[in-house]
Coordinates of C-alpha atoms in Angstrom, one line a residue:
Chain A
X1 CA -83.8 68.9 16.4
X2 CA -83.4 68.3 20.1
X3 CA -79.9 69.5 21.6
X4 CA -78.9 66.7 23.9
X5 CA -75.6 68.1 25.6
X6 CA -77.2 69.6 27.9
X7 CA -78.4 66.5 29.9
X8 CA -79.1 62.7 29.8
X9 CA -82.6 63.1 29.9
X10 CA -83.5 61.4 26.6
X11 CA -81.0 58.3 27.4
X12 CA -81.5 55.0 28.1
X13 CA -79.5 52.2 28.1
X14 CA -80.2 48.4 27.2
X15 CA -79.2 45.8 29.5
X16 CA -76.9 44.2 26.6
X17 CA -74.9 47.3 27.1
X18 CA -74.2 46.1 30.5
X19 CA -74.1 42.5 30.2
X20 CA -72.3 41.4 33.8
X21 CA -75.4 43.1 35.6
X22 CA -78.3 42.1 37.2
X23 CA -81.4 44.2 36.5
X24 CA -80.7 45.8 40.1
X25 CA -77.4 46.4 39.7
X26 CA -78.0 48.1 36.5
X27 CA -81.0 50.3 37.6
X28 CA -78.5 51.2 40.4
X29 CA -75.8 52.3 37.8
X30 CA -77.7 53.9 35.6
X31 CA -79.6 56.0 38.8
X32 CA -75.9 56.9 40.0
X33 CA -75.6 58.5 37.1
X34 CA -78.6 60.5 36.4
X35 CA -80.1 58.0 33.6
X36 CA -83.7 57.1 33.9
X37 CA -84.4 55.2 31.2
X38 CA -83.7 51.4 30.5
X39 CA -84.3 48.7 28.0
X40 CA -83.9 45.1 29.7
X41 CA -83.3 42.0 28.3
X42 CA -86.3 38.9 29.6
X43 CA -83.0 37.2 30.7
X44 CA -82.6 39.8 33.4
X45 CA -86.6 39.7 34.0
X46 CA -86.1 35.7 34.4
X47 CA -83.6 36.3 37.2
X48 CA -85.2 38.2 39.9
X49 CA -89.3 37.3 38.4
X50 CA -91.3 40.0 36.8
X51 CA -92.8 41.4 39.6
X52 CA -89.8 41.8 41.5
X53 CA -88.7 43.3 38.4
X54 CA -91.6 45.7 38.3
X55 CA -91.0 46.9 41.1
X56 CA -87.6 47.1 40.7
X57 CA -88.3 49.6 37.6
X58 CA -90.7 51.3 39.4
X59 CA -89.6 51.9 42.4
X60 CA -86.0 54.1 40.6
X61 CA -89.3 55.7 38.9
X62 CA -87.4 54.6 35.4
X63 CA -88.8 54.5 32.1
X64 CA -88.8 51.4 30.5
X65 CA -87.9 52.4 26.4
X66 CA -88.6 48.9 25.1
X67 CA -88.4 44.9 26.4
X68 CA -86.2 43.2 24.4
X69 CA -87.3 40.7 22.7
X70 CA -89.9 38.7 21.1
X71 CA -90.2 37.4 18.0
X72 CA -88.5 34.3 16.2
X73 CA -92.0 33.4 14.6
X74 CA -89.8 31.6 12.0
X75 CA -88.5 28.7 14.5
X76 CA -91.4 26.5 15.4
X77 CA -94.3 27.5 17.6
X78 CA -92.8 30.7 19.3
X79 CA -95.8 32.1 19.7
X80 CA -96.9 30.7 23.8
X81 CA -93.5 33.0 24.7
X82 CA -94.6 35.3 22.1
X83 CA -97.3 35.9 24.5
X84 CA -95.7 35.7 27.5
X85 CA -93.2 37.9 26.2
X86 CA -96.1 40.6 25.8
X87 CA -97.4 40.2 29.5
X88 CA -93.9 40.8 30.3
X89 CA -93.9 43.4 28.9
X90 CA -97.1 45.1 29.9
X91 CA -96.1 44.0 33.4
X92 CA -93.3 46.6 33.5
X93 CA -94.8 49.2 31.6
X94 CA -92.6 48.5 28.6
X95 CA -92.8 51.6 25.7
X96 CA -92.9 48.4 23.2
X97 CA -92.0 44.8 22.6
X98 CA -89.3 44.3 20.1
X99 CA -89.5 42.0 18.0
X100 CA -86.4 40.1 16.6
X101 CA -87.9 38.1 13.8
X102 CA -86.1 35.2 13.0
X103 CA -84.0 34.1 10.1
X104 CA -84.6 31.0 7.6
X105 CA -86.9 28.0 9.4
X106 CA -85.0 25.2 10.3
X107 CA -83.1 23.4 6.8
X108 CA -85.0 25.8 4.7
X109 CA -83.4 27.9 1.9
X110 CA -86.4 29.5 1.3
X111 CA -86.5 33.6 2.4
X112 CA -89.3 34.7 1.2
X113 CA -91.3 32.1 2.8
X114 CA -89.4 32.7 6.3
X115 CA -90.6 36.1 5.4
X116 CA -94.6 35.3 5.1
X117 CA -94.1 33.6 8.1
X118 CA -92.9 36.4 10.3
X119 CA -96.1 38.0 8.4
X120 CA -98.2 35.4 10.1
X121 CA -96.7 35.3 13.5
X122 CA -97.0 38.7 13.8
X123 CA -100.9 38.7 12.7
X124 CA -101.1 36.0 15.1
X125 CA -99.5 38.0 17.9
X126 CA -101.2 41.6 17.5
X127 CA -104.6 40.8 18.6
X128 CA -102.9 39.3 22.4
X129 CA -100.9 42.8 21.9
X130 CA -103.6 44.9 21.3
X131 CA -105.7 43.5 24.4
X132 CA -103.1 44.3 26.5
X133 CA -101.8 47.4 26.0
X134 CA -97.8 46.5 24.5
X135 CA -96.9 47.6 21.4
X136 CA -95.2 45.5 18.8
X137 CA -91.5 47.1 17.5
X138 CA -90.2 45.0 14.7
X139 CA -86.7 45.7 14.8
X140 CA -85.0 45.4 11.0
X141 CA -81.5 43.5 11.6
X142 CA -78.2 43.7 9.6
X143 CA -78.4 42.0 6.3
X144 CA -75.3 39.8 7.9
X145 CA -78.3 38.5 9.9
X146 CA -81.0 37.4 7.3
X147 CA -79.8 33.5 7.8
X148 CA -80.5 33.2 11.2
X149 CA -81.9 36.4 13.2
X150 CA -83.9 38.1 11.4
X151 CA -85.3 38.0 8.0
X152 CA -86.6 41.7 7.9
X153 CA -83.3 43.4 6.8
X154 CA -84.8 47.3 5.7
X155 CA -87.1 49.7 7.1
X156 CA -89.0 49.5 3.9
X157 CA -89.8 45.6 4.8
X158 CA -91.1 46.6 8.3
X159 CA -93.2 49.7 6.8
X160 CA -94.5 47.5 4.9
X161 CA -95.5 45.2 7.6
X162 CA -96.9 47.8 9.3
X163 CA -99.2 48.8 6.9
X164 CA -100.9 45.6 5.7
X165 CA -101.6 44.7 9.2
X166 CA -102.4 47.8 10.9
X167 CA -102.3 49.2 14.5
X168 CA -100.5 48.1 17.6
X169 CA -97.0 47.6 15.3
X170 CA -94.5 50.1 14.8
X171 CA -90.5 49.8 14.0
X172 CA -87.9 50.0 16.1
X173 CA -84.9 51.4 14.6
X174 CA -81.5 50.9 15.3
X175 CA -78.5 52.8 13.2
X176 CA -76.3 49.7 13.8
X177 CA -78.3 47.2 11.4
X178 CA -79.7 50.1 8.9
X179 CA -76.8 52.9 8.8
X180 CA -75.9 51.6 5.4
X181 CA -79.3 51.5 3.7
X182 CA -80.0 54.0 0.4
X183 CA -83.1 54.1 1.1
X184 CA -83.0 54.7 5.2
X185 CA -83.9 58.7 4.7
X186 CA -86.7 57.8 2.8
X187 CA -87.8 55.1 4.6
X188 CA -87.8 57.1 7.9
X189 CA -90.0 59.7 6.5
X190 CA -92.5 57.2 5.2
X191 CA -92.9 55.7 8.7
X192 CA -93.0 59.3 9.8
X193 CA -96.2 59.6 8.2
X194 CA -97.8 57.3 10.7
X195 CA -98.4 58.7 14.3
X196 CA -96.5 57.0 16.7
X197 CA -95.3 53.8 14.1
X198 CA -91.2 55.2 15.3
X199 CA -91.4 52.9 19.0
X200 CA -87.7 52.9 20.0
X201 CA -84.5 54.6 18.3
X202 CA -81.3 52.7 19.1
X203 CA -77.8 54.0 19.1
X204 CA -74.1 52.0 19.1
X205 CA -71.6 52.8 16.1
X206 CA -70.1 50.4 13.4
X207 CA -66.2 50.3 13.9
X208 CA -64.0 49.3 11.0
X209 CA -62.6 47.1 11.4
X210 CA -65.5 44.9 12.7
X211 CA -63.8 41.6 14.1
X212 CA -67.2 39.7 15.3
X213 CA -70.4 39.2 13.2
X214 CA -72.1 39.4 16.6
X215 CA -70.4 40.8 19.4
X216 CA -68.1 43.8 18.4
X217 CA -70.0 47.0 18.1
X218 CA -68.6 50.0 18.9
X219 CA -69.4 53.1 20.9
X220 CA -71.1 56.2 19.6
X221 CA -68.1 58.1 18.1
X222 CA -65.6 55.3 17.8
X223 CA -67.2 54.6 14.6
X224 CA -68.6 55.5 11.2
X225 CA -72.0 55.9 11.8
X226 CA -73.4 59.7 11.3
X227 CA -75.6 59.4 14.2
X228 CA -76.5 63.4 14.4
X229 CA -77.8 63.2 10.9
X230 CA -80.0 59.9 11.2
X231 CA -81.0 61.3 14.4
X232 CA -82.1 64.4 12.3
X233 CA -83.9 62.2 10.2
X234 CA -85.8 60.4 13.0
X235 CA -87.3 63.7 14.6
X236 CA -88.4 65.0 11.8
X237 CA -90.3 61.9 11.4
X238 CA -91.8 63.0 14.6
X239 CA -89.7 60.8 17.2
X240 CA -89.6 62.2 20.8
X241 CA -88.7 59.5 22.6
X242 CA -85.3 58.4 24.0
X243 CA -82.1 57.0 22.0
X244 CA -81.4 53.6 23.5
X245 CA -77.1 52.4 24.0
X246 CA -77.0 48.2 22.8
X247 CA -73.8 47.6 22.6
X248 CA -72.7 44.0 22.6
X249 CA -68.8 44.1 22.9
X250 CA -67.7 40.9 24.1
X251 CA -63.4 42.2 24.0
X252 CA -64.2 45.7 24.8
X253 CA -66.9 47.3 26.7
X254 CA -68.5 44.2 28.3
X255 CA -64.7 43.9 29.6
X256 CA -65.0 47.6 31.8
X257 CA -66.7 48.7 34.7
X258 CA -69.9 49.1 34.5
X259 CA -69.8 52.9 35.8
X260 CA -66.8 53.4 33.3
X261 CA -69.2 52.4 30.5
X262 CA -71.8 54.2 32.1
X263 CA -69.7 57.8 32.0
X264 CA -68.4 57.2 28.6
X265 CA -72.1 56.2 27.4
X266 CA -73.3 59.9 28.7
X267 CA -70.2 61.7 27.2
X268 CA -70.8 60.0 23.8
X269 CA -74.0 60.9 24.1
X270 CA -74.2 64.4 24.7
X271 CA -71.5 65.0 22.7
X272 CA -71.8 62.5 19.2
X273 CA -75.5 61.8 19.4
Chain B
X1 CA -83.1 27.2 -17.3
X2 CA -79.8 25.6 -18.5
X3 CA -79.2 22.4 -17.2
X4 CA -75.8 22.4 -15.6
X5 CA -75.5 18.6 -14.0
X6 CA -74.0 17.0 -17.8
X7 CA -70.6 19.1 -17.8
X8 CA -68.7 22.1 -16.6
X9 CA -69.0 24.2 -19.6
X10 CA -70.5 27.3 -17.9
X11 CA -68.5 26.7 -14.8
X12 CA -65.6 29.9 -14.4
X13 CA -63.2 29.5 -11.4
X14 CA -62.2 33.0 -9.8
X15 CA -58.5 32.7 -8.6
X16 CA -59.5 34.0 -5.2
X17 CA -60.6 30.7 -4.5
X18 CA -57.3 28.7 -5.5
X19 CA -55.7 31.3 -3.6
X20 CA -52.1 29.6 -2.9
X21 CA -51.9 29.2 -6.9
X22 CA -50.1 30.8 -9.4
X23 CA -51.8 32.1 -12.4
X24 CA -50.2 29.1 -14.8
X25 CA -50.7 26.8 -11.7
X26 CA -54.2 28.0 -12.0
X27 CA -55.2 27.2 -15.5
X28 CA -53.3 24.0 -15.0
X29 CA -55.2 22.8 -12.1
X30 CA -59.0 23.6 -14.0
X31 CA -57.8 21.8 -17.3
X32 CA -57.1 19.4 -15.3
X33 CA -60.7 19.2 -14.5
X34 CA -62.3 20.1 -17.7
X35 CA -62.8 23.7 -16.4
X36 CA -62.8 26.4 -19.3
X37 CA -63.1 29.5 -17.8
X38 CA -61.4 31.6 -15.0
X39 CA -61.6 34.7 -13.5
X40 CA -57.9 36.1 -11.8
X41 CA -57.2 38.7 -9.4
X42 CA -54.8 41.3 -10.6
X43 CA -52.1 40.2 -8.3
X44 CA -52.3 37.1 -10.3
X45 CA -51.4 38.4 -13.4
X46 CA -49.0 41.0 -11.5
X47 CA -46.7 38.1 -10.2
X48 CA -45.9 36.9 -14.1
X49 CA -46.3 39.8 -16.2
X50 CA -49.6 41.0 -17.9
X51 CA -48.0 40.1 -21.5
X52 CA -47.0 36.0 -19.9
X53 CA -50.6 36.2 -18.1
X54 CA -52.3 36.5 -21.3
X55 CA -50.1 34.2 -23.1
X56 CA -50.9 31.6 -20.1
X57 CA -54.8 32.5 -20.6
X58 CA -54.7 31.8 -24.5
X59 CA -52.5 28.8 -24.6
X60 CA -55.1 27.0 -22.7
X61 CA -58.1 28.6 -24.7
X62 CA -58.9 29.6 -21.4
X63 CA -62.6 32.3 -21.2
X64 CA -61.5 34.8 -18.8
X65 CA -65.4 35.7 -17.6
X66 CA -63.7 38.8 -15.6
X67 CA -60.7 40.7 -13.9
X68 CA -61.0 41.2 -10.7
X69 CA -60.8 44.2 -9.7
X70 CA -60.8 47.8 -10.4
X71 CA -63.1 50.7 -8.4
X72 CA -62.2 51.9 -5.0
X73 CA -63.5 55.3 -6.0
X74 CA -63.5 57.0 -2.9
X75 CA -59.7 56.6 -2.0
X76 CA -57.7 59.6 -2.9
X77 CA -57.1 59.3 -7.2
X78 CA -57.7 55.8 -8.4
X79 CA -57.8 56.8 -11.9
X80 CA -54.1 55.9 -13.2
X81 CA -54.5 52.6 -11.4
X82 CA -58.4 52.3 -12.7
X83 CA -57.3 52.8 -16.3
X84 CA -54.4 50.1 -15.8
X85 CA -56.9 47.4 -14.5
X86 CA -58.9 48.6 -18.0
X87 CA -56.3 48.1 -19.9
X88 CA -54.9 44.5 -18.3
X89 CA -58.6 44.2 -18.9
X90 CA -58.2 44.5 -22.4
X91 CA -54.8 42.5 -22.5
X92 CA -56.2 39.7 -21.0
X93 CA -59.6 39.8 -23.3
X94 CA -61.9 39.8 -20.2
X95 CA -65.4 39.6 -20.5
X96 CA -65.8 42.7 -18.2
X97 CA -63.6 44.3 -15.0
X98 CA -65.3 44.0 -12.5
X99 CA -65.5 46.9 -9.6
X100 CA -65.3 47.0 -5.9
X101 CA -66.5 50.7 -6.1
X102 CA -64.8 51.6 -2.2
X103 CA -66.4 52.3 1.1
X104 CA -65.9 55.8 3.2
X105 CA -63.8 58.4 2.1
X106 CA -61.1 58.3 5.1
X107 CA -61.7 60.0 7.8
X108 CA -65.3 60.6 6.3
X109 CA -69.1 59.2 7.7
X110 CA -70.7 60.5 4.9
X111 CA -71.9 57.2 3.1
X112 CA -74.2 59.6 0.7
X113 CA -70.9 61.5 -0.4
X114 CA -69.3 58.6 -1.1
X115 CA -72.1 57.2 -3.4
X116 CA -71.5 60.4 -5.3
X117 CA -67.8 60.0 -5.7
X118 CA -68.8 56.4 -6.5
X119 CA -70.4 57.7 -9.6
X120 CA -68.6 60.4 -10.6
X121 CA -65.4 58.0 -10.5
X122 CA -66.9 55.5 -12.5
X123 CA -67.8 58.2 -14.8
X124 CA -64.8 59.8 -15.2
X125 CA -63.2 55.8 -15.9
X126 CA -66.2 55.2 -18.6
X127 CA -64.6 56.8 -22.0
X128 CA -61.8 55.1 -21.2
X129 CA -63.2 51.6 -21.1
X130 CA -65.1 51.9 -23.5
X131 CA -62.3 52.9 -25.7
X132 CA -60.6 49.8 -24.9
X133 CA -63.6 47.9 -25.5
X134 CA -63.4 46.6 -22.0
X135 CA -67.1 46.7 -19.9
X136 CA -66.9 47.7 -16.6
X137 CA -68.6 45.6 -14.1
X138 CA -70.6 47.2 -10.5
X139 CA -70.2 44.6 -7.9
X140 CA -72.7 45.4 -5.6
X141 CA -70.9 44.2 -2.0
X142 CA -72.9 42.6 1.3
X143 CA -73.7 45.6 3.3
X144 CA -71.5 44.5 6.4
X145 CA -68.7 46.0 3.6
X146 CA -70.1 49.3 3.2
X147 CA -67.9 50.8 5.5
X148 CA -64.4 49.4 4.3
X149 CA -65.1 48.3 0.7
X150 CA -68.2 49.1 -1.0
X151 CA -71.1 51.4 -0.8
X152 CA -72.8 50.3 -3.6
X153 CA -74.7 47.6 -1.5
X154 CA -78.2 46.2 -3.4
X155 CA -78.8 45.6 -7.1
X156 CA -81.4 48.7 -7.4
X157 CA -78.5 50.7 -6.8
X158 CA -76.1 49.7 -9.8
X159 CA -78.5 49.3 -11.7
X160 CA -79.3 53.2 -11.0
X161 CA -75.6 53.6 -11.7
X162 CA -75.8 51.9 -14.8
X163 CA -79.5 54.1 -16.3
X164 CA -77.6 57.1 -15.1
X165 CA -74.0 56.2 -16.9
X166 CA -75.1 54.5 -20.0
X167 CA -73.2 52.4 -22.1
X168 CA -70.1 50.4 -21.6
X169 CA -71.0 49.8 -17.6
X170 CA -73.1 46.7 -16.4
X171 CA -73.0 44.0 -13.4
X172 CA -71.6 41.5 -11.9
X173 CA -74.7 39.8 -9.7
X174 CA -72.7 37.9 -6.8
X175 CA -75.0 36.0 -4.3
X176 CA -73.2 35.9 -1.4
X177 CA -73.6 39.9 -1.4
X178 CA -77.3 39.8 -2.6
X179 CA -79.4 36.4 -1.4
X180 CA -80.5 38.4 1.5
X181 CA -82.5 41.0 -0.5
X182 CA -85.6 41.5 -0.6
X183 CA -85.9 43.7 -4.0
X184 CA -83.5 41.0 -5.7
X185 CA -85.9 39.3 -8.5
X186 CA -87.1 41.9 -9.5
X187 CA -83.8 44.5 -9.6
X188 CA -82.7 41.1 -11.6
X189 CA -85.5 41.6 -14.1
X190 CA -84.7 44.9 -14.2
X191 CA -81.5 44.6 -15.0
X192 CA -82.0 41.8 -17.8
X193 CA -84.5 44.3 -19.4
X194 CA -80.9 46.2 -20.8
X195 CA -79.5 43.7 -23.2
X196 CA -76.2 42.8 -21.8
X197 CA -76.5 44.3 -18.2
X198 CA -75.8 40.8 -16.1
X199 CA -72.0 40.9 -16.9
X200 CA -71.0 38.1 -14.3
X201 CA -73.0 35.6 -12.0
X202 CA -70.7 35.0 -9.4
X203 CA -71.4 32.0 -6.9
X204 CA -70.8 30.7 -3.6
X205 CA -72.6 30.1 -0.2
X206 CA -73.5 31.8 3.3
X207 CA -72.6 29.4 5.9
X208 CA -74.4 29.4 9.2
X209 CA -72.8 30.5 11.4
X210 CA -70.4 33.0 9.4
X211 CA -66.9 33.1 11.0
X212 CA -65.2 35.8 9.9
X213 CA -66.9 39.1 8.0
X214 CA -64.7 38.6 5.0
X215 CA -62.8 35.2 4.7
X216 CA -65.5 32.9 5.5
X217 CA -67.4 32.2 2.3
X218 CA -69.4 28.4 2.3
X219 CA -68.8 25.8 -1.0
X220 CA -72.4 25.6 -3.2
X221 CA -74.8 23.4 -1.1
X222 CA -72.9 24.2 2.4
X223 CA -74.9 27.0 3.4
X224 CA -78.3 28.7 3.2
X225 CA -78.6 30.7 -0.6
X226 CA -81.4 29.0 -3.2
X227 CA -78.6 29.5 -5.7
X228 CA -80.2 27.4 -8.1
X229 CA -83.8 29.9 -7.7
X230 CA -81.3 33.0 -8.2
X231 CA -79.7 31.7 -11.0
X232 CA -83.3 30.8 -12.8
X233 CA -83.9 34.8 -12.4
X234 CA -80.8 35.3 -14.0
X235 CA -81.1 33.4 -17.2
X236 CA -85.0 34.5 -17.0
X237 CA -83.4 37.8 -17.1
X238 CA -81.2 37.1 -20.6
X239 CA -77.8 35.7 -18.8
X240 CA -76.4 33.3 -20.7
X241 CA -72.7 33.6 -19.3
X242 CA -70.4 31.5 -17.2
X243 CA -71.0 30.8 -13.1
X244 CA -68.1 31.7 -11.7
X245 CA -66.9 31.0 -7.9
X246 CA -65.6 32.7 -5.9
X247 CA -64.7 31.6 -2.0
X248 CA -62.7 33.1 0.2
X249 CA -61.8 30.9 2.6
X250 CA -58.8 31.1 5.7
X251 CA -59.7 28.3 7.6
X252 CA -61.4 25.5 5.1
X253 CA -60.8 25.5 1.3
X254 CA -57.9 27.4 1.2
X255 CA -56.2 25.1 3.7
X256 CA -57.4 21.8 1.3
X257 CA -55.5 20.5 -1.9
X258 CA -56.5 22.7 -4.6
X259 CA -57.5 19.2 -7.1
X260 CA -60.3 18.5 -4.7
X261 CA -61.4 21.9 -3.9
X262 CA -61.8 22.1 -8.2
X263 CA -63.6 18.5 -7.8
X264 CA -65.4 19.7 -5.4
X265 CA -66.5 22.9 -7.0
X266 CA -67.1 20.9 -10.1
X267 CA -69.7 18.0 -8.4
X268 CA -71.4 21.2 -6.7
X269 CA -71.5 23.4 -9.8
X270 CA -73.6 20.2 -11.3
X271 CA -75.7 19.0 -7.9
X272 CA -76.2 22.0 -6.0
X273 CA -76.5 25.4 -8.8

């Protein structure tokens, strides 16, 4: 297992994490404090364009760990900004797209048929993918979240997406929605098994109280999350890429200065991750 | 599959959701509306008197489909209060007591460890219960409780609980804490395959959006659960018991007269389960 207090050199931060930024000022943060890596939003790609924001990226020399998000294949035809969302992302070198799948379709009770759709959108998707270069990351969201994010609420859903419909998918997995899962040890080692199927690794912690469905995660440490151990289980899945701060925190973080988050974020890091 | 629109004869109220009532003010209001069945908090039957509570119950013939709630394993020694709630249990002639098993340990993120002190709780609880002839009921919670309330969070793991632990120890399937999975028909088929498992169906809907993490709950046919597919598994699966509901509810029913929240519940019960 990596030791991480020694530097930020595996860290990269999302642009939900810094929410009152543009994507400038957030490379700028992040550069002032020795972090290379970042995750934007396509809101903050929208703002400036995405070459602008290419060159933005490129020009701090940063690494992009993911381009957050595609998906939503359960809400009418996504799939035009589905592809846009790819040539986004191969436009600024993205690690992966993730892919926030959507909840039930519109009036619909039916789950397991939101479910085949996501199947189908994401068939649809992956050939568009392949041909250029971007990786899909289904991301598997909260259980709190099956109604109207995402329907794909366990690792073991997305493995199994991933194999029936093959290369150019992986999982992106984030300790917020899939800390509490029985089966997330076993499930991490299964997708182990595939080269390369672990895209993105995604840290924040889950405070208790939690006061929002939505907007209150916590800080790594602040929490009850055993981020070390998950971690554990990740690399010795074979991860090597970077752990990724989203922390939406509408009363708390998105409330401090930027480069107070930004030091905290590092701290945490080395020292709880 | 029972047809439920011709009466209310399978419909149980829990008290949570006539939550300004007393226990007598209870069972007065659902005899006023036909309603047979009812499922109280302890704090009901604390108020009056376990003795007057189960005079109260049998005056009115009343089925009391469960007692909510024993469990909470994993906070310091439960047993003297466990084998109380057995024993109220027993006084009251509930069909089962049902178990909010408890989340972390304090100070602990060790969900694992708390799964085993789960088990070894409702272990050391078993001879008691079953001396009292009193079944003991797993609630499995929503995983946004695993934290603060329960870390038993999916069927497949109560039922484990329940192969490993034997007699005397079943479930209560509640569908606001289980629509979203994706293992539930057939963790429901496994449980029906033991012959008295399903101890309780509890019912109520997930509202979109969802307020508040705990006091939130939607009235049958407000929100987004099949409940009338999930109840098919059930009785496909050998239930023949009561549906009992139970909202919790700050800022809509429990602010409403509780003769139309029971008319209410009743019409629902019959259109929407």
């Amino acid at each position: 297992m990596r030791d991480l207090s020694r530097d930020v050199s595996f860290l990269s931060i999302n642009t939900a994490t810094l929410k009152t930024l543009t994507l400038r000022q957030a490379v700028e943060t992040l550069s002032r404090h020795g972090i290379g890596a970042i995750a934007p939003w396509r809101d903050r790609l929208a703002e400036c364009g995405v070459t602008e924001a290419a060159r933005i990226l490129t020009d701090r020399g940063m690494i992009v760990t993911g381009l957050c998000r595609g998906g939503m294949f359960t809400s009418g035809d996504a799939s035009d900004d589905n592809r846009r969302a790819v040539d986004e992302a191969a436009a600024i070198g993205a690690q992966c797209l993730v892919l926030v799948v959507g909840g039930l379709a519109a009036g619909s009770r039916d789950i397991a048929d939101a479910r085949k759709l996501v199947r189908d959108g994401i068939a649809a998707l992956l050939p568009h993918a392949r041909a250029a270069g971007v990786k899909l990351a289904i991301e598997p969201l909260h259980p709190m979240y099956a109604a109207d994010r995402a329907c794909i609420n366990t690792l073991a859903q997305a493995n199994d997406l991933c194999d029936a419909l093959g290369d150019g998918l992986g999982i992106a997995i984030d300790i917020y929605h899939t800390w509490w899962d029985p089966d997330l040890a076993a499930e991490i080692a299964r997708a182990g098994k595939q080269t390369g199927r672990i895209l993105a690794f995604h840290i924040c912690d889950w405070l208790v109280p939690t006061r929002d469905l939505l907007l209150d995660r916590g800080m790594m440490g602040d929490g009850v999350i055993d981020i070390r151990r998950i971690r554990g289980w990740v690399e010795a899945a074979g991860y090597t890429g970077h752990c990724e701060v989203e922390i939406f925190s509408a009363e708390n973080w998105w409330q401090r200065a930027p480069d107070e988050v930004m030091r905290i974020c590092a701290e945490r890091y080395r020292s709880c991750c």
